[in-house]
Amino acid sequence: MNQDFEFYNPTQVFFGRSAMENLSGLLSLYGKNVLLAYGGGSIQQNGVYEQVMQVLQACGKKVTEFSGIMPNPTYQKVLEGGAIARSCGADLILAVGGGSVIDCAKAVSIAAVERGDLWTRHWLEKRPVEIPPIPVGTVLTMVGTGSEMDGDAVITNEETKIKTSCWDYCLYPKFSILNPEYTYSVPEYQMVSGIFDTLSHIMEIYFSPEDEDNISDDFAEALMGNIIRSTAAALKDPQDYTARSNLMWASSLALSGLLAPSKKEDWEVHQIQHQLGAYYDCAHGMGLAAISPAYYRLVCPYGVPRFKRFAINVWGLDPTGKSDLDVAMAGIDALAAFIRDSHMTANLRELGIPDDSLLETISSTCNLRQGGYYTLTREDVLQVLRKSF
Amino acid sequence: MNQDFEFYNPTQVFFGRSAMENLSGLLSLYGKNVLLAYGGGSIQQNGVYEQVMQVLQACGKKVTEFSGIMPNPTYQKVLEGGAIARSCGADLILAVGGGSVIDCAKAVSIAAVERGDLWTRHWLEKRPVEIPPIPVGTVLTMVGTGSEMDGDAVITNEETKIKTSCWDYCLYPKFSILNPEYTYSVPEYQMVSGIFDTLSHIMEIYFSPEDEDNISDDFAEALMGNIIRSTAAALKDPQDYTARSNLMWASSLALSGLLAPSKKEDWEVHQIQHQLGAYYDCAHGMGLAAISPAYYRLVCPYGVPRFKRFAINVWGLDPTGKSDLDVAMAGIDALAAFIRDSHMTANLRELGIPDDSLLETISSTCNLRQGGYYTLTREDVLQVLRKSF
């Protein structure tokens, strides 16, 4: 652990089939007014909405609903939620859904107490949140973003076509209720999209210095190995509790801060996908899957020892008689095969992008980052996008 | 993750060479009166006492010292600290040292605010702590117990010869400052004792059901692998920062709650060592090392698949052509070899126990636990102790 770090994750997690039983006790710690944040109708279809409402009513809470939160939640929606939270005097925001709902709820928790141009202040200039936001609790129904156990709120500004994150310790949910059974009804496409999002979070951290023997990398490999096994099991039987529970917990841990100590972190794949997402409304995880193999093939020669380690420790490849670069590249081939075998989108065409006309625009607006083994030029981004087509 | 669980670890960790730079900011969150808890002279010899005092004075704190905390801190010492904390009106207890100092400080944080027979209430009957204790912060100078990032306070009652723990969320340190360089001056004997304590914490959890594919076991193996490598490196060069930092972080994570989800946990080795420690004042980790091989050889036949997995995944043993039991037992042989190669005590005689006259007394007073693959009888405990001699 050669680089200094801070580790702090104040979210209280209740996990398992009986996790919801803790909700009433948790609610007793907050005031009467609850803003219930959710997306579309999926939580009404799978019964989670009714379960949560029953607990809220039994606890005598005054519930105001804030619904219709979209995938890739917009700044406009955040301002709308902030106004509702203010007018109902929310003491707690209860976010029921996946990462988009939780991210939006976190942003609303700021918008409810702070006026002015929040977008510039917290999302663009990344200034710390100084006015204590309204506490947020979550009930997770979709796996992938890790928002239930981190301090990130990713929001899209539709006017400027920028999707970016605000991070603060005060944005960690106070509590998160994680019942893997709630994810059974998520369609396969969304399930594997979330899985690749988790895997990508781990790879963005893992494929970066420091390269000294450290626990963060060991944990990353342990998580990736588990995800690979659990994905196969969940595809075979979506109601495999062991598999779904591993995938849920892996997703929460991936961005919990646990893998970050001593790592510089890359996040270039997410940068490219964020710009892709600003022009094409696609499932985030599938966008990541479509561009990851091409990206890593381009970067691999600059970090051969790490990619070789990935091939051997994560994919169990035998390095005997191969050059280091060949082993390293074979690891990326294994990743690409996993993407295909797991019914994820293997390229931008499968993602529904009709032609390559916008790829230059995307590459020219993409935020280039340092941190990984190689810092992309705009020409490199374009090459990654073209090879992903 | 088949068993339901709760995960919550509210300790804020600052790790690395510059970790102490965060102390003044942290102190500003608490009132003027600080109780400085420490053990003997080691923090004066290695300069940590002076560093901490300089920060405390620069922050204008009124410091009261509570020193002389012994290894295996006693309930009597806790009551003494409670009285001092009350009389100086401590707003914060700053524990500077290893696990004994931190455990004692946590117990004092209760004793300062609560009257009566705390021992019976919290240590024997394990009743929750209801009066908010005084906040505790730590500066760690010795690795092994994990007390810097957990809610345990292990205390010894000298009169009744019972060493046991009180656990509560409110006993987690508010912050912990972890600088691996502070451990450079720890003598080798204490260093490897702490390392085996960490390893034992992991094994106590790992060698227990549930046995389904789960992340806790994957993380446990990742940590054990890192500890094995880092121990060899630290023995070769005690100032190997990479090795010492891995050992420090591994120790904190081992009892952070991260390895516990979905596991029943065993803790029988610790139970036996606690009774051993009540009669013979030995280094805790060395006591664990002396009895672990015999204990695991006895238990192994009841959990062959798990011990086989340990042999392969942690020690890299090749199972080809061997029976499952043989592979499993070879893993325990590898553990025993590690104990010898790492200059740990390999048996009770090396621990300084002159004869086997008290082994029956120890086995007859030992607290027998369920949770692992096999629940020991008193006869089994005696057999483990005799085979460890």
Coordinates of N, CA and C in Angstrom, one line a residue, chain A residues 190-326:
Chain A
Q190 N -30.7 -6.1 -18.8 CA -30.3 -5.1 -17.8 C -29.4 -5.8 -16.8
M191 N -29.6 -7.1 -16.5 CA -28.8 -7.8 -15.5 C -27.3 -7.8 -16.0
V192 N -27.1 -8.2 -17.3 CA -25.7 -8.3 -17.7 C -25.1 -7.0 -17.9
S193 N -25.9 -6.0 -18.2 CA -25.4 -4.6 -18.3 C -24.9 -4.1 -17.0
G194 N -25.6 -4.4 -15.9 CA -25.2 -4.1 -14.6 C -23.9 -4.8 -14.2
I195 N -23.9 -6.1 -14.6 CA -22.7 -6.9 -14.2 C -21.5 -6.3 -14.9
F196 N -21.6 -5.9 -16.2 CA -20.4 -5.4 -16.8 C -20.0 -4.0 -16.2
D197 N -21.0 -3.3 -15.8 CA -20.7 -2.0 -15.1 C -19.8 -2.3 -13.9
T198 N -20.2 -3.3 -13.1 CA -19.4 -3.6 -11.9 C -18.0 -4.0 -12.3
L199 N -17.9 -4.9 -13.3 CA -16.6 -5.4 -13.7 C -15.8 -4.3 -14.2
S200 N -16.4 -3.3 -14.9 CA -15.7 -2.2 -15.4 C -15.1 -1.3 -14.3
H201 N -16.0 -1.1 -13.2 CA -15.5 -0.3 -12.1 C -14.2 -0.9 -11.5
I202 N -14.2 -2.3 -11.4 CA -13.0 -2.9 -10.9 C -11.8 -2.8 -11.8
M203 N -12.1 -3.0 -13.1 CA -11.0 -2.9 -14.1 C -10.4 -1.5 -14.2
E204 N -11.3 -0.5 -14.1 CA -10.8 0.9 -14.1 C -9.8 1.2 -13.0
I205 N -10.0 0.6 -11.9 CA -9.1 0.8 -10.7 C -7.8 -0.2 -10.9
Y206 N -8.1 -1.4 -11.3 CA -7.1 -2.5 -11.3 C -6.0 -2.1 -12.4
F207 N -6.5 -1.6 -13.5 CA -5.5 -1.4 -14.6 C -4.9 0.0 -14.5
S208 N -4.2 0.2 -13.4 CA -3.5 1.5 -13.2 C -2.4 1.3 -12.1
P209 N -1.4 2.1 -12.1 CA -0.4 2.0 -11.0 C -1.1 2.4 -9.7
E210 N -0.6 2.1 -8.5 CA 0.7 1.5 -8.3 C 0.7 0.0 -8.6
D211 N 1.8 -0.5 -8.9 CA 1.9 -1.9 -9.2 C 2.6 -2.8 -8.2
E212 N 3.0 -2.2 -7.1 CA 3.6 -2.9 -6.0 C 2.6 -4.0 -5.5
D213 N 3.1 -5.0 -4.8 CA 2.3 -6.0 -4.2 C 1.3 -5.3 -3.2
N214 N 0.0 -5.3 -3.5 CA -0.9 -4.6 -2.6 C -2.2 -5.3 -2.5
I215 N -2.9 -5.1 -1.4 CA -4.2 -5.8 -1.1 C -5.3 -5.4 -2.1
S216 N -5.3 -4.1 -2.5 CA -6.3 -3.7 -3.4 C -6.4 -4.5 -4.7
D217 N -5.2 -4.8 -5.3 CA -5.2 -5.7 -6.5 C -5.6 -7.1 -6.2
D218 N -5.2 -7.6 -5.0 CA -5.6 -9.0 -4.6 C -7.1 -9.0 -4.5
F219 N -7.7 -8.1 -3.9 CA -9.2 -8.0 -3.7 C -9.9 -7.9 -5.1
A220 N -9.3 -7.0 -5.9 CA -9.9 -6.8 -7.3 C -10.0 -8.2 -8.0
E221 N -8.9 -8.9 -8.0 CA -8.9 -10.2 -8.7 C -9.9 -11.2 -8.0
A222 N -10.0 -11.2 -6.7 CA -10.9 -12.0 -6.0 C -12.3 -11.7 -6.5
L223 N -12.7 -10.4 -6.6 CA -14.0 -10.0 -7.0 C -14.3 -10.3 -8.4
M224 N -13.3 -10.1 -9.3 CA -13.5 -10.4 -10.7 C -13.7 -11.9 -10.9
G225 N -13.0 -12.7 -10.2 CA -13.1 -14.1 -10.3 C -14.5 -14.6 -9.9
N226 N -15.0 -14.0 -8.8 CA -16.3 -14.3 -8.3 C -17.4 -13.9 -9.3
I227 N -17.2 -12.7 -9.9 CA -18.2 -12.2 -10.8 C -18.3 -13.1 -12.1
I228 N -17.2 -13.5 -12.6 CA -17.1 -14.4 -13.7 C -17.9 -15.7 -13.5
R229 N -17.7 -16.3 -12.3 CA -18.4 -17.5 -12.0 C -19.9 -17.2 -11.7
S230 N -20.2 -16.2 -11.0 CA -21.6 -15.9 -10.7 C -22.4 -15.5 -11.9
T231 N -21.8 -14.8 -12.9 CA -22.5 -14.4 -14.1 C -23.0 -15.7 -14.8
A232 N -22.1 -16.6 -15.0 CA -22.5 -17.9 -15.7 C -23.7 -18.5 -14.9
A233 N -23.6 -18.6 -13.6 CA -24.7 -19.2 -12.8 C -26.0 -18.4 -12.9
A234 N -25.9 -17.1 -12.9 CA -27.1 -16.3 -13.0 C -27.8 -16.3 -14.3
L235 N -26.9 -16.5 -15.4 CA -27.5 -16.6 -16.7 C -28.3 -17.9 -16.9
K236 N -27.7 -19.0 -16.2 CA -28.3 -20.3 -16.3 C -29.6 -20.3 -15.5
D237 N -29.6 -19.7 -14.3 CA -30.8 -19.7 -13.5 C -30.8 -18.3 -12.8
P238 N -31.7 -17.4 -13.3 CA -31.8 -16.0 -12.8 C -32.2 -16.0 -11.3
Q239 N -32.8 -17.1 -10.8 CA -33.2 -17.1 -9.4 C -32.2 -17.9 -8.6
D240 N -30.9 -18.0 -9.1 CA -29.9 -18.6 -8.3 C -29.4 -17.6 -7.2
Y241 N -29.9 -17.8 -6.0 CA -29.7 -16.8 -4.9 C -28.2 -16.6 -4.7
T242 N -27.5 -17.7 -4.6 CA -26.0 -17.5 -4.4 C -25.4 -16.6 -5.4
A243 N -25.7 -16.8 -6.7 CA -25.1 -16.0 -7.7 C -25.6 -14.6 -7.7
R244 N -26.9 -14.4 -7.5 CA -27.4 -13.0 -7.5 C -26.9 -12.2 -6.3
S245 N -26.8 -13.0 -5.2 CA -26.3 -12.3 -4.0 C -24.8 -11.9 -4.1
N246 N -24.0 -12.8 -4.7 CA -22.6 -12.4 -5.0 C -22.5 -11.2 -5.9
L247 N -23.3 -11.2 -7.0 CA -23.3 -10.1 -7.9 C -23.7 -8.8 -7.3
M248 N -24.7 -8.9 -6.4 CA -25.1 -7.6 -5.7 C -24.0 -7.1 -4.8
W249 N -23.5 -8.0 -4.0 CA -22.5 -7.6 -3.0 C -21.2 -7.1 -3.7
A250 N -20.8 -7.8 -4.8 CA -19.6 -7.4 -5.6 C -19.8 -6.0 -6.1
S251 N -21.0 -5.7 -6.6 CA -21.3 -4.4 -7.1 C -21.1 -3.3 -6.0
S252 N -21.7 -3.6 -4.8 CA -21.6 -2.6 -3.8 C -20.1 -2.4 -3.4
L253 N -19.4 -3.5 -3.3 CA -18.0 -3.4 -2.8 C -17.1 -2.7 -3.8
A254 N -17.4 -2.9 -5.1 CA -16.5 -2.4 -6.2 C -16.2 -0.9 -6.0
L255 N -17.2 -0.2 -5.7 CA -17.0 1.3 -5.6 C -17.1 1.8 -4.1
S256 N -17.0 0.8 -3.2 CA -17.1 1.2 -1.8 C -15.8 1.9 -1.3
G257 N -14.8 2.0 -2.1 CA -13.5 2.5 -1.7 C -12.5 1.5 -1.4
L258 N -13.0 0.2 -1.2 CA -12.1 -0.9 -0.8 C -11.0 -1.2 -1.8
L259 N -11.3 -1.0 -3.1 CA -10.3 -1.4 -4.1 C -9.3 -0.2 -4.4
A260 N -9.6 1.0 -3.9 CA -8.9 2.2 -4.3 C -7.6 2.4 -3.6
P261 N -7.4 2.0 -2.4 CA -6.1 2.3 -1.7 C -4.9 2.0 -2.5
S262 N -4.0 3.0 -2.6 CA -2.7 2.9 -3.3 C -2.8 2.9 -4.8
K263 N -4.0 3.0 -5.4 CA -4.2 2.9 -6.8 C -4.4 4.3 -7.4
K264 N -3.8 4.6 -8.6 CA -4.1 5.9 -9.3 C -5.4 5.9 -9.9
E265 N -5.9 4.8 -10.4 CA -7.2 4.6 -11.1 C -7.2 5.3 -12.5
D266 N -7.9 4.6 -13.4 CA -7.9 5.0 -14.8 C -9.2 5.8 -15.2
W267 N -10.3 5.1 -15.3 CA -11.6 5.7 -15.6 C -11.8 6.2 -17.0
E268 N -10.9 5.8 -17.9 CA -11.0 6.3 -19.3 C -12.1 5.6 -20.1
V269 N -12.4 4.4 -19.8 CA -13.5 3.7 -20.4 C -14.8 4.4 -20.0
H270 N -14.9 4.7 -18.8 CA -16.1 5.5 -18.3 C -16.2 6.8 -19.0
Q271 N -15.1 7.5 -19.2 CA -15.1 8.8 -19.8 C -15.7 8.7 -21.3
I272 N -15.2 7.7 -22.0 CA -15.6 7.5 -23.4 C -17.1 7.2 -23.4
Q273 N -17.5 6.2 -22.5 CA -18.9 5.8 -22.5 C -19.8 7.0 -22.1
H274 N -19.4 7.8 -21.2 CA -20.2 9.0 -20.8 C -20.5 9.9 -22.0
Q275 N -19.5 10.1 -22.8 CA -19.7 10.9 -24.0 C -20.6 10.2 -25.1
L276 N -20.3 8.9 -25.2 CA -21.2 8.1 -26.1 C -22.6 8.2 -25.6
G277 N -22.8 8.1 -24.3 CA -24.2 8.1 -23.7 C -24.8 9.5 -23.9
A278 N -24.0 10.5 -24.0 CA -24.6 11.9 -24.2 C -25.2 12.0 -25.5
Y279 N -24.8 11.2 -26.5 CA -25.3 11.3 -27.9 C -26.3 10.1 -28.2
Y280 N -26.0 8.9 -27.6 CA -26.9 7.8 -27.8 C -27.4 7.3 -26.5
D281 N -28.6 7.2 -26.3 CA -29.2 6.8 -25.0 C -29.1 5.3 -24.9
C282 N -28.0 4.7 -24.4 CA -27.8 3.3 -24.4 C -27.6 2.9 -22.9
A283 N -27.8 1.6 -22.6 CA -27.5 1.1 -21.3 C -26.1 1.3 -21.0
H284 N -25.8 1.9 -19.9 CA -24.4 2.3 -19.5 C -23.4 1.1 -19.6
G285 N -23.8 0.0 -18.9 CA -22.9 -1.1 -18.9 C -22.7 -1.7 -20.2
M286 N -23.7 -1.7 -21.1 CA -23.5 -2.3 -22.4 C -22.5 -1.4 -23.3
G287 N -22.6 -0.1 -23.1 CA -21.7 0.9 -23.7 C -20.3 0.6 -23.3
L288 N -20.1 0.3 -22.0 CA -18.8 0.0 -21.5 C -18.2 -1.3 -22.1
A289 N -19.1 -2.3 -22.2 CA -18.8 -3.6 -22.7 C -18.3 -3.5 -24.2
A290 N -19.1 -2.6 -24.9 CA -18.8 -2.5 -26.4 C -17.4 -1.9 -26.7
I291 N -16.9 -1.1 -25.8 CA -15.7 -0.4 -26.1 C -14.5 -0.9 -25.3
S292 N -14.7 -1.7 -24.3 CA -13.6 -2.2 -23.4 C -12.5 -3.0 -24.1
P293 N -12.9 -4.0 -24.9 CA -11.8 -4.8 -25.5 C -10.9 -4.0 -26.4
A294 N -11.5 -3.1 -27.2 CA -10.6 -2.3 -28.1 C -9.7 -1.3 -27.2
Y295 N -10.3 -0.8 -26.2 CA -9.6 0.2 -25.3 C -8.4 -0.6 -24.7
Y296 N -8.7 -1.7 -24.1 CA -7.6 -2.4 -23.4 C -6.5 -3.0 -24.4
R297 N -6.9 -3.4 -25.6 CA -5.9 -3.8 -26.5 C -5.0 -2.7 -26.9
L298 N -5.5 -1.4 -26.9 CA -4.7 -0.3 -27.3 C -3.7 0.0 -26.1
V299 N -4.2 -0.1 -24.9 CA -3.4 0.3 -23.7 C -2.5 -0.8 -23.2
C300 N -2.8 -2.1 -23.5 CA -2.0 -3.2 -23.1 C -0.5 -3.1 -23.2
P301 N 0.0 -2.7 -24.4 CA 1.4 -2.7 -24.5 C 2.2 -1.8 -23.5
Y302 N 1.4 -0.9 -22.9 CA 2.0 0.1 -21.9 C 1.9 -0.5 -20.5
G303 N 1.2 -1.6 -20.3 CA 1.1 -2.2 -19.0 C 1.1 -3.7 -19.1
V304 N 2.1 -4.2 -19.8 CA 2.1 -5.7 -20.1 C 2.1 -6.5 -18.8
P305 N 3.0 -6.2 -17.8 CA 3.0 -7.1 -16.6 C 1.6 -7.2 -15.9
R306 N 0.9 -6.0 -15.9 CA -0.4 -6.0 -15.2 C -1.4 -6.9 -16.0
F307 N -1.4 -6.7 -17.4 CA -2.4 -7.4 -18.2 C -2.0 -8.9 -18.2
K308 N -0.8 -9.2 -18.1 CA -0.4 -10.6 -18.0 C -0.9 -11.2 -16.7
R309 N -0.8 -10.5 -15.6 CA -1.3 -10.9 -14.3 C -2.8 -11.1 -14.4
F310 N -3.5 -10.2 -15.1 CA -4.9 -10.3 -15.3 C -5.3 -11.7 -16.0
A311 N -4.5 -12.0 -17.0 CA -4.8 -13.2 -17.8 C -4.6 -14.4 -16.9
I312 N -3.6 -14.4 -16.1 CA -3.3 -15.6 -15.3 C -4.2 -15.7 -14.1
N313 N -4.3 -14.6 -13.3 CA -5.0 -14.7 -12.0 C -6.5 -14.6 -12.2
V314 N -7.0 -13.9 -13.2 CA -8.4 -13.8 -13.3 C -9.0 -14.8 -14.3
W315 N -8.3 -15.1 -15.4 CA -8.8 -16.0 -16.4 C -8.2 -17.3 -16.3
G316 N -7.2 -17.5 -15.5 CA -6.6 -18.8 -15.3 C -5.8 -19.3 -16.5
L317 N -5.3 -18.4 -17.3 CA -4.6 -18.8 -18.5 C -3.2 -19.3 -18.2
D318 N -2.8 -20.2 -19.0 CA -1.4 -20.8 -18.8 C -0.4 -20.1 -19.7
P319 N 0.6 -19.4 -19.0 CA 1.5 -18.6 -19.8 C 2.6 -19.4 -20.4
T320 N 2.7 -20.7 -20.2 CA 3.8 -21.5 -20.7 C 4.1 -21.3 -22.2
G321 N 5.3 -21.0 -22.5 CA 5.7 -20.9 -23.9 C 5.2 -19.7 -24.7
K322 N 4.6 -18.8 -24.0 CA 4.1 -17.6 -24.7 C 4.9 -16.4 -24.2
S323 N 5.0 -15.4 -25.1 CA 5.6 -14.1 -24.7 C 4.7 -13.4 -23.7
D324 N 5.3 -12.5 -23.0 CA 4.4 -11.7 -22.0 C 3.3 -11.0 -22.7
L325 N 3.6 -10.4 -23.8 CA 2.6 -9.6 -24.5 C 1.5 -10.5 -25.0
D326 N 1.8 -11.7 -25.5 CA 0.8 -12.7 -26.0 C -0.1 -13.1 -24.9

